[in-house]
Coordinates of C-alpha atoms in Angstrom, one line a residue:
Chain W
M1 CA 56.0 -90.5 58.1
N2 CA 54.8 -94.2 57.7
D3 CA 51.5 -94.1 56.9
L4 CA 49.6 -95.5 60.6
H5 CA 46.2 -95.5 59.6
R6 CA 44.7 -98.9 59.6
P7 CA 43.0 -100.7 56.8
G8 CA 40.2 -101.4 59.5
D9 CA 39.4 -97.6 59.8
T10 CA 36.4 -97.5 58.2
A11 CA 32.8 -97.2 58.7
K12 CA 33.0 -100.8 57.9
D13 CA 33.2 -103.6 60.2
L14 CA 30.7 -102.0 62.8
R15 CA 29.2 -104.2 65.5
E16 CA 26.1 -103.4 67.2
G17 CA 25.5 -100.1 69.2
E18 CA 28.9 -99.0 67.6
V19 CA 29.0 -95.6 65.4
A20 CA 31.9 -94.5 63.6
V21 CA 32.9 -91.0 61.8
D22 CA 35.1 -89.9 58.9
L23 CA 38.2 -89.6 60.0
P24 CA 40.3 -86.4 59.2
A25 CA 42.6 -86.5 55.9
D26 CA 45.5 -85.3 57.4
F27 CA 47.4 -85.8 61.3
D28 CA 48.0 -82.4 62.8
A29 CA 51.2 -83.7 64.9
G30 CA 53.3 -86.5 65.0
V31 CA 54.4 -88.7 67.8
Y32 CA 57.6 -90.6 68.6
F33 CA 57.7 -94.2 70.2
I34 CA 60.5 -93.5 72.5
G35 CA 60.3 -97.3 74.0
R36 CA 58.3 -100.4 74.4
I37 CA 56.6 -102.0 77.3
H38 CA 57.0 -105.8 77.9
T39 CA 53.8 -107.4 79.9
P40 CA 52.8 -111.1 80.0
W41 CA 50.2 -111.0 77.9
K42 CA 50.2 -111.3 74.1
T43 CA 46.7 -110.3 73.6
R44 CA 43.7 -108.3 73.9
S45 CA 41.8 -110.7 75.6
E46 CA 44.1 -111.7 77.8
C47 CA 44.9 -108.4 79.2
P48 CA 43.7 -107.9 82.8
K49 CA 40.6 -106.3 83.0
N50 CA 42.0 -103.2 84.1
A51 CA 45.4 -102.0 85.6
R52 CA 45.1 -102.8 89.1
A53 CA 43.3 -106.3 88.4
S54 CA 46.7 -107.7 88.1
D55 CA 50.2 -107.5 90.3
A56 CA 52.0 -108.9 87.3
I57 CA 55.2 -107.0 87.4
C58 CA 56.1 -105.5 83.7
T59 CA 59.5 -103.8 82.5
V60 CA 59.5 -100.3 80.3
E61 CA 62.2 -100.7 78.2
L62 CA 63.5 -96.9 77.0
E63 CA 65.5 -96.2 73.9
E64 CA 69.2 -95.7 74.2
R65 CA 68.7 -92.0 72.6
W66 CA 66.3 -90.7 75.8
E67 CA 68.1 -92.6 78.8
A68 CA 70.0 -89.4 80.0
A69 CA 66.6 -88.1 80.9
L70 CA 65.5 -90.8 83.7
K71 CA 68.0 -88.7 85.6
D72 CA 66.0 -88.2 89.5
V73 CA 63.2 -90.6 88.0
A74 CA 64.4 -93.3 90.8
G75 CA 62.7 -91.3 93.1
C76 CA 59.2 -91.6 92.0
T77 CA 57.2 -94.4 93.9
H78 CA 54.6 -93.6 91.3
L79 CA 54.8 -92.9 87.0
L80 CA 52.4 -91.7 85.0
L81 CA 53.1 -93.6 81.4
L82 CA 51.6 -92.7 78.4
Y83 CA 51.4 -95.4 75.7
W84 CA 50.5 -96.1 72.1
M85 CA 47.2 -98.7 72.3
H86 CA 48.7 -99.3 68.1
E87 CA 46.0 -102.2 67.4
A88 CA 42.8 -100.0 68.6
R89 CA 40.5 -98.2 65.5
R90 CA 40.0 -94.9 65.6
D91 CA 37.1 -93.7 64.2
L92 CA 34.4 -94.7 67.1
V93 CA 32.3 -92.3 68.6
L94 CA 30.1 -94.3 70.4
Q95 CA 31.1 -97.9 71.1
K96 CA 29.8 -100.8 73.1
P97 CA 33.0 -102.3 74.9
R98 CA 33.1 -106.3 75.7
H99 CA 32.5 -105.5 79.4
Y100 CA 29.5 -103.4 79.1
E101 CA 25.8 -103.5 78.4
A102 CA 25.6 -100.3 77.5
Q103 CA 26.2 -98.3 74.5
R104 CA 28.8 -95.5 75.9
G105 CA 30.5 -92.1 74.3
T106 CA 34.1 -92.9 73.7
F107 CA 34.8 -90.0 76.1
S108 CA 33.4 -91.2 78.7
I109 CA 35.4 -94.5 78.8
R110 CA 38.8 -95.9 78.6
S111 CA 38.6 -97.9 75.6
P112 CA 41.7 -98.2 73.6
V113 CA 39.2 -97.2 70.8
R114 CA 39.6 -93.2 70.5
P115 CA 40.7 -90.7 68.1
N116 CA 43.6 -90.8 69.3
P117 CA 44.8 -94.0 70.9
I118 CA 46.8 -92.6 73.5
A119 CA 46.6 -94.3 77.3
A120 CA 47.3 -92.8 80.9
S121 CA 48.3 -94.9 83.7
V122 CA 49.1 -94.6 86.8
A123 CA 51.9 -97.4 87.4
A124 CA 54.1 -98.3 90.9
L125 CA 57.6 -97.9 90.3
I126 CA 59.7 -100.9 91.6
G127 CA 63.4 -99.8 90.3
I128 CA 65.5 -98.9 87.4
D129 CA 68.2 -100.6 85.6
G130 CA 69.8 -98.7 82.9
R131 CA 67.2 -98.0 80.6
K132 CA 64.6 -100.5 82.1
L133 CA 62.1 -99.7 84.5
S134 CA 60.4 -102.8 86.6
I135 CA 56.6 -101.4 86.9
R136 CA 53.6 -102.6 88.4
G137 CA 49.8 -101.6 87.4
I138 CA 49.8 -101.8 83.4
D139 CA 47.5 -103.8 81.3
C140 CA 48.5 -103.5 78.2
I141 CA 49.6 -105.6 75.5
D142 CA 53.5 -107.2 75.0
G143 CA 55.6 -104.6 72.9
T144 CA 52.9 -102.0 73.6
P145 CA 54.9 -98.6 72.2
L146 CA 55.8 -96.2 75.2
V147 CA 55.4 -92.2 74.4
D148 CA 55.9 -90.6 77.6
I149 CA 57.0 -90.9 81.2
K150 CA 55.9 -88.5 83.5
P151 CA 56.4 -88.0 88.1
Y152 CA 53.1 -88.5 89.3
F153 CA 52.3 -85.7 91.9
S154 CA 49.7 -86.4 94.2
S155 CA 49.4 -82.9 94.9
V156 CA 47.7 -82.7 91.3
D157 CA 47.3 -86.0 89.9
S158 CA 45.3 -87.3 92.9
V159 CA 41.3 -86.6 93.3
P160 CA 40.3 -89.3 95.6
N161 CA 36.8 -88.7 95.4
A162 CA 36.1 -88.2 91.8
V163 CA 33.3 -89.9 90.6
V164 CA 31.9 -91.8 87.1
N165 CA 28.3 -91.1 87.6
W166 CA 27.5 -94.0 84.9
H167 CA 29.7 -96.5 86.7
A168 CA 28.6 -95.5 90.4
S169 CA 24.9 -96.5 89.5
G170 CA 26.8 -100.6 89.6
T171 CA 25.1 -101.7 86.7
Q172 CA 28.3 -102.4 84.5
R173 CA 31.7 -103.7 85.3
G174 CA 34.4 -101.3 85.6
E175 CA 36.7 -100.2 83.3
Chain A
M1 CA 50.9 -84.9 57.3
N2 CA 52.1 -81.4 58.3
D3 CA 55.9 -80.9 59.1
L4 CA 56.0 -80.3 62.4
H5 CA 59.3 -80.1 63.3
R6 CA 60.2 -76.6 64.6
P7 CA 63.5 -74.7 63.6
G8 CA 64.2 -74.4 67.0
D9 CA 64.5 -78.0 67.9
T10 CA 68.2 -78.5 67.0
A11 CA 71.2 -79.0 69.4
K12 CA 71.4 -74.9 69.5
D13 CA 70.1 -72.5 71.3
L14 CA 70.8 -74.9 74.7
R15 CA 70.6 -72.6 78.0
E16 CA 72.9 -73.4 81.2
G17 CA 71.8 -77.1 82.2
E18 CA 70.5 -78.2 79.3
V19 CA 71.4 -81.4 77.2
A20 CA 69.8 -82.2 73.6
V21 CA 69.7 -85.2 71.7
D22 CA 69.0 -85.6 67.9
L23 CA 65.8 -86.4 67.0
P24 CA 64.6 -89.3 65.1
A25 CA 64.3 -88.7 61.8
D26 CA 60.6 -89.8 61.3
F27 CA 57.6 -89.9 63.3
D28 CA 56.1 -93.3 64.5
A29 CA 52.5 -92.0 64.9
G30 CA 50.3 -89.1 64.0
V31 CA 47.8 -87.4 66.4
Y32 CA 44.2 -85.8 65.5
F33 CA 43.9 -82.3 67.2
I34 CA 40.3 -83.0 68.2
G35 CA 39.5 -79.2 69.6
R36 CA 41.2 -76.6 71.4
I37 CA 41.5 -75.2 74.9
H38 CA 40.4 -71.8 75.8
T39 CA 42.0 -70.1 78.8
P40 CA 42.7 -66.9 80.4
W41 CA 46.4 -67.1 79.5
K42 CA 48.2 -66.2 76.5
T43 CA 51.9 -66.8 77.1
R44 CA 53.5 -69.5 78.6
S45 CA 55.2 -67.0 81.1
E46 CA 51.7 -65.8 82.1
C47 CA 50.4 -69.8 82.8
P48 CA 50.2 -70.3 86.4
K49 CA 52.8 -72.5 88.1
N50 CA 50.6 -75.8 88.2
A51 CA 47.1 -77.0 87.4
R52 CA 46.1 -76.0 91.0
A53 CA 47.2 -72.6 91.5
S54 CA 44.4 -71.0 89.9
D55 CA 40.9 -71.3 89.9
A56 CA 39.9 -70.2 86.3
I57 CA 37.2 -71.5 84.4
C58 CA 38.5 -72.6 81.2
T59 CA 36.4 -74.2 77.8
V60 CA 37.8 -76.8 75.9
E61 CA 35.6 -76.7 72.4
L62 CA 35.6 -80.1 71.1
E63 CA 35.2 -80.3 67.3
E64 CA 31.9 -81.2 65.5
R65 CA 33.0 -84.4 64.1
W66 CA 33.6 -85.8 67.7
E67 CA 30.6 -84.4 69.4
A68 CA 28.7 -87.7 69.8
A69 CA 31.8 -89.1 71.6
L70 CA 30.4 -86.7 74.8
K71 CA 27.5 -89.0 75.6
D72 CA 27.6 -89.7 79.2
V73 CA 30.9 -87.6 80.4
A74 CA 28.5 -85.1 81.8
G75 CA 28.3 -87.6 84.9
C76 CA 32.3 -87.3 85.2
T77 CA 32.9 -85.0 88.3
H78 CA 36.7 -85.3 87.1
L79 CA 38.4 -85.4 84.0
L80 CA 41.8 -86.4 82.1
L81 CA 42.6 -84.0 79.7
L82 CA 45.4 -84.8 77.1
Y83 CA 46.8 -81.3 75.0
W84 CA 49.7 -81.2 73.1
M85 CA 51.6 -78.4 74.3
H86 CA 53.0 -76.8 70.8
E87 CA 55.0 -74.4 71.6
A88 CA 57.7 -76.8 73.3
R89 CA 61.0 -78.2 71.6
R90 CA 61.4 -81.6 72.3
D91 CA 65.2 -82.7 72.3
L92 CA 65.6 -81.7 75.5
V93 CA 67.0 -85.1 77.8
L94 CA 68.3 -82.8 81.1
Q95 CA 66.6 -79.3 81.6
K96 CA 66.3 -76.4 84.2
P97 CA 63.0 -75.0 84.0
R98 CA 62.3 -71.5 85.4
H99 CA 60.9 -72.7 88.4
Y100 CA 64.0 -75.2 89.6
E101 CA 67.7 -74.2 90.9
A102 CA 69.0 -77.8 90.3
Q103 CA 69.2 -79.9 86.3
R104 CA 66.5 -82.7 86.3
G105 CA 66.0 -85.4 83.7
T106 CA 63.3 -84.8 81.6
F107 CA 60.7 -87.5 82.7
S108 CA 61.0 -86.8 86.5
I109 CA 59.7 -83.1 85.6
R110 CA 55.9 -82.0 83.9
S111 CA 58.1 -79.4 81.8
P112 CA 56.3 -79.1 78.3
V113 CA 59.7 -80.0 76.8
R114 CA 59.9 -83.2 76.1
P115 CA 59.9 -86.2 73.4
N116 CA 56.5 -86.1 72.8
P117 CA 54.9 -82.9 74.2
I118 CA 51.5 -84.2 75.8
A119 CA 50.3 -82.9 78.9
A120 CA 48.0 -84.9 80.9
S121 CA 45.8 -82.8 83.8
V122 CA 43.3 -83.6 86.0
A123 CA 40.1 -80.8 85.5
A124 CA 37.0 -80.6 87.7
L125 CA 34.0 -80.7 85.1
I126 CA 31.6 -78.0 85.5
G127 CA 29.1 -78.2 82.5
I128 CA 28.7 -79.2 79.0
D129 CA 26.5 -76.9 76.6
G130 CA 26.4 -78.9 73.4
R131 CA 30.2 -79.3 72.2
K132 CA 31.3 -76.7 75.1
L133 CA 33.3 -78.4 78.2
S134 CA 33.6 -75.9 81.3
I135 CA 36.4 -76.7 83.3
R136 CA 38.5 -76.0 86.0
G137 CA 42.2 -77.1 86.9
I138 CA 43.9 -76.2 83.9
D139 CA 47.2 -74.4 83.0
C140 CA 47.9 -74.1 79.5
I141 CA 48.1 -71.4 77.0
D142 CA 44.8 -69.7 75.1
G143 CA 44.0 -72.4 71.8
T144 CA 46.0 -75.3 73.1
P145 CA 45.3 -78.4 71.1
L146 CA 43.1 -81.0 72.8
V147 CA 44.1 -84.7 72.1
D148 CA 41.9 -86.6 74.8
I149 CA 39.3 -86.5 76.9
K150 CA 39.3 -89.4 79.7
P151 CA 36.8 -90.4 82.4
Y152 CA 38.8 -89.6 85.5
F153 CA 38.2 -93.2 88.0
S154 CA 39.6 -92.6 91.3
S155 CA 39.7 -96.5 91.6
V156 CA 43.2 -96.6 88.9
D157 CA 44.3 -92.7 89.0
S158 CA 44.2 -91.4 92.1
V159 CA 47.7 -92.7 94.3
P160 CA 47.0 -90.2 97.5
N161 CA 50.4 -91.2 99.0
A162 CA 52.5 -91.1 95.6
V163 CA 55.8 -89.3 96.6
V164 CA 58.3 -87.6 93.9
N165 CA 61.3 -87.7 96.3
W166 CA 63.0 -84.7 94.8
H167 CA 60.7 -82.8 95.4
A168 CA 59.8 -83.9 98.7
S169 CA 62.8 -82.5 99.9
G170 CA 61.8 -79.3 100.1
T171 CA 64.6 -77.2 98.7
Q172 CA 62.7 -76.8 95.2
R173 CA 59.4 -75.0 94.1
G174 CA 56.4 -77.3 92.9
E175 CA 56.0 -78.0 89.3

C-alpha cells in the first residue's frame, strides 16, 4: 500500500486551541477509492459551510470496476455518501475550526480533521448516467475520493428531533 | 500495515445471484481502529435485522489515545457511528442477502458486503463514563472495530421523506 501518512501529521504546526496525539504506528485496515466526487470548489476555503449551504449539482464518477453495483440505486431519492477527506491531518483530539470560537473535541464536530478522515453526507440523487451520478447536497473539494454509496433509509437514518447541545446554545455558527 | 485481504476474497465461493469483480491490487488509504463496539451478538446470524429492531444497550469502548476527543460529545442526543464490518467480503457488485428475494446492486443495499465494509449507523447516546459510551440502536457483532464518532445534526443528516423505491414497493423485507 502507498504510504499515506502526510508530512504534516506531527505534533508540530499546532494552532492555538489544538491538541495532537501520536498516531498509531500501523494502519489496521485498507480502503479502496472507488471513484471521485466533482464539485465547483477547488480549495477547502471555497467550500460551503455545510452540505445544505449550496444547491450546486455535483457529480460522482464511479470507477468502471464497480459499475454493476449501481443496479437499483436509481430508485433512491437520497444517498449516504462516504468519502475520504484526503487533505486533512489525523492527529488532533481538540481543535478550533475556523467557524467556531470554542475549542471542541474532535468527535463532537464534523471537521475533516479526525483519526479517520471519512465524511458521511446525505445527498439528493438527481439522476444516473452510466457510472456518473448527479447529486445535490455535497460540500467537499473537487476530486475528493469516494469510499462508499449507500441507500438512505429514513426508517433508520432520519432522526428529526436529534439535538447537539453545544450547537443548539446558539453562540456558535453551524458546521 | 497488516495485510487485511481476506483469503475468501476471490471470485470463488459465490452463491446464486452473486457477482464478484477482481479487487484492486493495492489499497489507497489506511484506517486506524479507534476502539471496539460491544454488543450482545456474537455472530452475524444473531444480529438484529436492522439497527432499530433491537433496544439493546451496547457499549463503545474508545482507545485511551483518543479519549480527549470526546469533549462536548455528551451534549449530543444522537451519534453517527462508523465501524468496520471486518467479517465481510469486499468483491461483490451484485448480491442476494438473506432477507431479500431479488438480486440487488451492492450500492442499493446496506449489506456489510461492499468494497469498503464501513457501516454508518445512527445511535442514541445514553451516557458517557470516561472512554466508554452507552448507546442504543446498533446491530453489529460484538467486538466490531470502531472507525469514527460524529455528532448527528438533524439539520443536515435527517431527511424524513427520503424514499428507497425498491424497498417501498413492499415485496421485500427491510434492511
